[in-house]
Structures are given as structure tokens and as C-alpha cells.
CSV table of C-alpha atoms in Angstrom, one decimal:
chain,number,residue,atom,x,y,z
A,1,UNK,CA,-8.5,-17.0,25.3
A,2,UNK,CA,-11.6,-18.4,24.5
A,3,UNK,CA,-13.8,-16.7,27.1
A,4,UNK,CA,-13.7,-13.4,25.0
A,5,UNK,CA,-16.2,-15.3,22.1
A,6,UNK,CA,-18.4,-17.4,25.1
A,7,UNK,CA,-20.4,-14.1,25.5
A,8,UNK,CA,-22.3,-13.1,22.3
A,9,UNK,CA,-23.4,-14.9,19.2
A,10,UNK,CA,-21.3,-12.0,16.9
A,11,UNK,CA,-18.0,-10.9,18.0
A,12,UNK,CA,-16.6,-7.5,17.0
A,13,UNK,CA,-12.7,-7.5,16.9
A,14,UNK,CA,-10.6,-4.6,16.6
A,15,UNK,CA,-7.8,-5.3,14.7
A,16,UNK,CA,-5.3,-2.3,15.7
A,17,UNK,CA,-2.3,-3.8,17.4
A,18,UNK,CA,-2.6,-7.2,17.0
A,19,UNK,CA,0.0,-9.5,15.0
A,20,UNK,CA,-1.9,-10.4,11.7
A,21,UNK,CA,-0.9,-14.4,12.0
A,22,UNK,CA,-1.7,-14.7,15.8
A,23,UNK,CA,-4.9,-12.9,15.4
A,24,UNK,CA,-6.1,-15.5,12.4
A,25,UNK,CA,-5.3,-18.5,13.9
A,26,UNK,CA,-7.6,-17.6,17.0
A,27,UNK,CA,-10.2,-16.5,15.0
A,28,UNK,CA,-9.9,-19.8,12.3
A,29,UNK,CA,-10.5,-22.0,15.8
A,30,UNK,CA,-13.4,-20.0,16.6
A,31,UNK,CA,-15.2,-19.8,13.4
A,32,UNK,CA,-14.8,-23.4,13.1
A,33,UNK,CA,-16.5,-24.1,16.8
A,34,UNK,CA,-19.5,-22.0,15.0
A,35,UNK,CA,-19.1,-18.2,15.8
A,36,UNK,CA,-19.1,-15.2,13.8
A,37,UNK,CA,-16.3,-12.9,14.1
A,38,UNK,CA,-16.0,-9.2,12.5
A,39,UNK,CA,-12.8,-8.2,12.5
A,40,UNK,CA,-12.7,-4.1,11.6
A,41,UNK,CA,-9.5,-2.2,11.2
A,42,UNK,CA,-7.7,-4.4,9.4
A,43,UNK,CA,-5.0,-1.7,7.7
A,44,UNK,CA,-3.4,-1.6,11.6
A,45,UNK,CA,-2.3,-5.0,11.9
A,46,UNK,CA,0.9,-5.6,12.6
A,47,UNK,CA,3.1,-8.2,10.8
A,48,UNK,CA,6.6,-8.7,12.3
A,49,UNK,CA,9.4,-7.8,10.4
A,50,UNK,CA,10.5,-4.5,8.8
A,51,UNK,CA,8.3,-2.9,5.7
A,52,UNK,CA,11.2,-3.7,3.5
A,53,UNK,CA,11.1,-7.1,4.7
A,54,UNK,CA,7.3,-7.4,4.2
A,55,UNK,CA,7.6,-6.1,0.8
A,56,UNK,CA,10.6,-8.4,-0.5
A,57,UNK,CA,7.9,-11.4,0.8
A,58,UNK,CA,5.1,-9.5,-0.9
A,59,UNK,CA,7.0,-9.5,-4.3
A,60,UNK,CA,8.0,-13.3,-4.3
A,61,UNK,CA,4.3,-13.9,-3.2
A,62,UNK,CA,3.5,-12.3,-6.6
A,63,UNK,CA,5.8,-14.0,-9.2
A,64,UNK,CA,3.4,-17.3,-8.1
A,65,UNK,CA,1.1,-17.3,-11.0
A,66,UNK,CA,-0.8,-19.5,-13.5
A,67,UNK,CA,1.9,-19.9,-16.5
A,68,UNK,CA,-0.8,-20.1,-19.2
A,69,UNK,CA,-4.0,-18.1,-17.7
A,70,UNK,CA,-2.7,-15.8,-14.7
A,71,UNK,CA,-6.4,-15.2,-14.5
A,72,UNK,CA,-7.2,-18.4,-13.1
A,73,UNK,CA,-4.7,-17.6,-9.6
A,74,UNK,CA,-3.6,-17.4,-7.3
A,75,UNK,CA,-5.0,-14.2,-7.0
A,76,UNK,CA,-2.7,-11.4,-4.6
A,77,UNK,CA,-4.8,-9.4,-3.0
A,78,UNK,CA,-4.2,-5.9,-1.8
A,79,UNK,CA,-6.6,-5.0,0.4
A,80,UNK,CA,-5.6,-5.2,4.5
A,81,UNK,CA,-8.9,-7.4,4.7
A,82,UNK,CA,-8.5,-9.7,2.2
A,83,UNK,CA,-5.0,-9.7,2.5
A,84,UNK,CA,-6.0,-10.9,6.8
A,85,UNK,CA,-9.1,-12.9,5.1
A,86,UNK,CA,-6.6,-15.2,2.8
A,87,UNK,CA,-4.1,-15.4,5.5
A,88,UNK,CA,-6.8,-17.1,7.8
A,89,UNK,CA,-8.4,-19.5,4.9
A,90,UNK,CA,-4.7,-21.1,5.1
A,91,UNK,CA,-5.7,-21.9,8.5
A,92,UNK,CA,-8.9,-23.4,7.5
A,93,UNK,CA,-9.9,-26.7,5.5
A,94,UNK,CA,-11.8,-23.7,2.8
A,95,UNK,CA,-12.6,-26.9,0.2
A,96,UNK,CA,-14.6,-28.8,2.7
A,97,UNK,CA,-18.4,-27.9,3.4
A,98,UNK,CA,-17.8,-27.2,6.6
A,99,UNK,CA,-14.8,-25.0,6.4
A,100,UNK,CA,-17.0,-23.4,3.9
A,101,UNK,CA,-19.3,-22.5,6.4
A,102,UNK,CA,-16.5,-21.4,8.6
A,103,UNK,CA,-15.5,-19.0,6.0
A,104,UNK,CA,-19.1,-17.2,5.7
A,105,UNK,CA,-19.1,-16.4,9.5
A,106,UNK,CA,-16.3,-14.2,9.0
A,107,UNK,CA,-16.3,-10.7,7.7
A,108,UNK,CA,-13.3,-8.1,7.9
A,109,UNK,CA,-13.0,-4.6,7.0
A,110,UNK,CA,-11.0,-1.7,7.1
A,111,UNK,CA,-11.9,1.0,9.2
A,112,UNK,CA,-15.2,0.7,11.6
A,113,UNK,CA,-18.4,0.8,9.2
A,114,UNK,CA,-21.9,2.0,9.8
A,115,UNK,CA,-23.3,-1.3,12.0
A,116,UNK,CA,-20.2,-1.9,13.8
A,117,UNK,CA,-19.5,1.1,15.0
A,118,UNK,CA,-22.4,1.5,17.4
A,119,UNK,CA,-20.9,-2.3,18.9
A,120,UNK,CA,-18.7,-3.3,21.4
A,121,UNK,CA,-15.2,-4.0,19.9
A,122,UNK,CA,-13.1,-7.0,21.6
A,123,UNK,CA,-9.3,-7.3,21.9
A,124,UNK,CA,-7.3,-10.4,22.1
A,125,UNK,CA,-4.7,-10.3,24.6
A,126,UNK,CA,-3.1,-13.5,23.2
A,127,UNK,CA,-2.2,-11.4,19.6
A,128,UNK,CA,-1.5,-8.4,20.6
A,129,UNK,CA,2.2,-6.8,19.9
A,130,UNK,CA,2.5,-4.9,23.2
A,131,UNK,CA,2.3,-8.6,24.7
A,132,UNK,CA,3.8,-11.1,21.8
A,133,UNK,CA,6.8,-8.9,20.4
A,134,UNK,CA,9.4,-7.8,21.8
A,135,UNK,CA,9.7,-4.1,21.9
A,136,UNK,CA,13.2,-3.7,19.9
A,137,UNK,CA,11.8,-5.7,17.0
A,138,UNK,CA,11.0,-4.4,13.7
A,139,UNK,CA,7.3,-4.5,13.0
A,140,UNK,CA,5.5,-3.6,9.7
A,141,UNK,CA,1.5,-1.8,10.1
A,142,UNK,CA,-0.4,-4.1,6.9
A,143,UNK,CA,-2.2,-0.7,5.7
A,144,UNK,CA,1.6,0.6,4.6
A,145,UNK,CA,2.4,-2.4,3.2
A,146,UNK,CA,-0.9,-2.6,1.4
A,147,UNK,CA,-0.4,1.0,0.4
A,148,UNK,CA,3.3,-0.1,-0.8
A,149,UNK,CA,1.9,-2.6,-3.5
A,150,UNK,CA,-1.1,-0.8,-4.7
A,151,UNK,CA,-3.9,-0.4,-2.7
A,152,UNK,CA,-5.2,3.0,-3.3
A,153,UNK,CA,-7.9,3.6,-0.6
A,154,UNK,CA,-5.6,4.6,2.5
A,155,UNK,CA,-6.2,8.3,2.5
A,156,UNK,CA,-10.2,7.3,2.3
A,157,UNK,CA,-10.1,4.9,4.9
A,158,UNK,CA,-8.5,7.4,6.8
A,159,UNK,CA,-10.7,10.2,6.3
A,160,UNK,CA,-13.8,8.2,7.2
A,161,UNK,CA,-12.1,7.0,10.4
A,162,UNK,CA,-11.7,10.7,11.2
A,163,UNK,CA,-15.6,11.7,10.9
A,164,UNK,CA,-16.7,8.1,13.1
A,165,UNK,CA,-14.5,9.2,15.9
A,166,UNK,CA,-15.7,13.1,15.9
A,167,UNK,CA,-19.2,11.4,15.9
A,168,UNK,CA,-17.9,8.8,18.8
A,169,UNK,CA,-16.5,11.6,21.1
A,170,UNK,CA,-19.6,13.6,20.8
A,171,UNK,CA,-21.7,10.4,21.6
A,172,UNK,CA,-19.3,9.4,24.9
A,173,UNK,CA,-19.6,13.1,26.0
A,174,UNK,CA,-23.3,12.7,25.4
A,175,UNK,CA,-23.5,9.6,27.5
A,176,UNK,CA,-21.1,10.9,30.2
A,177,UNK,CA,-23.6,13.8,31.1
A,178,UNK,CA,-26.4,11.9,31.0
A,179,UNK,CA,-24.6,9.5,33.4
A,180,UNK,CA,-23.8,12.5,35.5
A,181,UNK,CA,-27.3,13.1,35.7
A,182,UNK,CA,-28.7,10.2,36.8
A,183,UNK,CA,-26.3,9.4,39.4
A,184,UNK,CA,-26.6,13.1,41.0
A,185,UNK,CA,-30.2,12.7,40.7
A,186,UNK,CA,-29.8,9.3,42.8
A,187,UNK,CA,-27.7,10.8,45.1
A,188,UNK,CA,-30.4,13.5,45.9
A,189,UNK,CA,-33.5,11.3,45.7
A,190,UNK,CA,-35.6,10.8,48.9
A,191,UNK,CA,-36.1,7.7,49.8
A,192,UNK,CA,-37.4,8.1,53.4
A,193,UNK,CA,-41.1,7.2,52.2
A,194,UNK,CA,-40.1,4.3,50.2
A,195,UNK,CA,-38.2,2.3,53.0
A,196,UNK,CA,-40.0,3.3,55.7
């Protein structure tokens, strides 16, 4: 579990498939031994449980609210990333300095913006549903709930996801041939002079 974040300084997570609690907790350990951790696609987390379900949760989560000055919290967030982003400051000690600090190494977003999308994404087998929920169990995608209590942005999110992967199959098919190339021009190369 922990070799995945040994490698690099940043790590670049991608959030499709992976159970929104099990994913959080992994990443709160990690951002507290000092690494920073983008998590992108945060609408297609999963959260066990049905939509209804989710939603029924979702509506009891909002009748918690400041009596005499709502505006002073707690404050429900819509948004897949915030949504994944307050989810993992439970698992944090936020009003210390250094869970603070924990909390500034981490950024989430939905969809793959502009510097992330050029990077290597990680998974983590230990939070993803194909390995940690059974297959006849009800499972809710965050970006439909989100969508369900008023986040407006899914048809964007989902438009911009379309143009970054015509833009990523043209770069793999890009890269493909100019792997073709080198290796056929490896095969041919004589290298009789060289070694003898």
C-alpha cells in the first residue's frame, strides 16, 4: 500500500473506481507522513450503498446547521472534491498546525486539468470496488449524487473530459509510431563496426 507514494515527491491519483472512504483514509496517512497527493476525478468515486441511500444520508447531513447563523456551518458542500476533501479532514487532526499542513498537500478535482494531465496517474489497489465490494452490492458514483443535491457542473466536467481524451489518444498514437520507429530503426542498425 504504501510503496505506490515511496516513488515521487507529488502523487497523481485517479479517483475513478475507488470507494470514496477507503481512498481518504490512505491518502490522510500519507499526507500526514509529508507527501502531496492530487487526487483528479473525483465525480467517479464510488460510495457503497444505493443513490437513494446516499441521498436520504445526504439530506440528514443537511438539517445539521447553526440555529441562529446557518452561515457560520457546518457548511455541505456539493462538489465531488470537496465533498472527498471534507470526508478526509475527518480523518485528519485539521485544528492542529500540523494537520494543517497535512491539509495544504492535498488538492482534488474533478476531471483531469491542464498540469495533471500530461502526469502519471496512480491507482490504489487497497480502495478500489472491483477488489473491496462485492459485486451484487449497490454502489452509488459521487458525481450523481452530487448532481442529485445541486451541483450544476456535471455536463461541463463532462464535456472537458471528452476534448483531454481526443487530445490523449492522439498523443498515445503519436508516441506509439514514434516508438515503432525507433525500435525498427534499432533492429536495422549496423553495428558490425561498433563491436568489432
Amino acid at each position: 500500500r504504501v510503496s505506490l507514494f515511496i516513488m515521487c515527491d507529488t502523487v497523481v491519483i485517479d479517483g475513478k473506481g475507488h470507494l470514496l472512504g477507503r481512498l481518504a483514509s490512505i491518502v490522510a496517512k500519507q499526507l500526514l507522513l509529508g507527501k502531496k497527493v492530487v487526487v483528479v476525478r473525483c465525480e467517479a468515486l464510488i460510495i457503497s450503498g444505493s443513490l437513494t441511500r446516499n441521498k436520504v444520508k445526504y439530506a440528514q447531513f443537511i438539517k445539521k446547521r447553526m440555529n441562529t447563523n446557518p452561515g457560520r456551518g457546518p457548511f455541505h458542500f456539493r462538489s465531488p472534491a470537496r465533498i472527498f476533501w471534507r470526508t478526509l479532514r475527518g480523518m485528519v487532526p485539521h485544528k492542529t498546525v500540523r494537520g494543517q499542513m497535512a491539509m495544504g498537500r492535498l488538492a482534488a478535482f474533478e476531471g483531469i486539468p491542464a498540469p495533471y494531465d500530461k502526469k502519471k496517474r496512480l491507482v490504489v489497489p487497497a480502495a478500489l470496488k472491483s477488489l473491496r465490494l462485492r459485486a451484487d452490492r449497490n454502489f452509488t458514483v459521487l458525481g450523481e449524487l452530487s448532481k442529485e443535491v445541486g451541483w450544476g457542473y456535471t455536463d461541463l466536467v463532462a464535456k472537458l473530459e471528452a476534448q483531454r481524451k481526443i487530445k490523449e489518444q492522439a498523443f498515445y498514437a503519436e508516441k506509439k509510431a514514434q516508438i515503432a520507429l525507433k525500435s525498427k530503426a534499432a533492429a536495422s542498425a549496423d553495428l558490425s563496426a561498433v563491436s568489432g
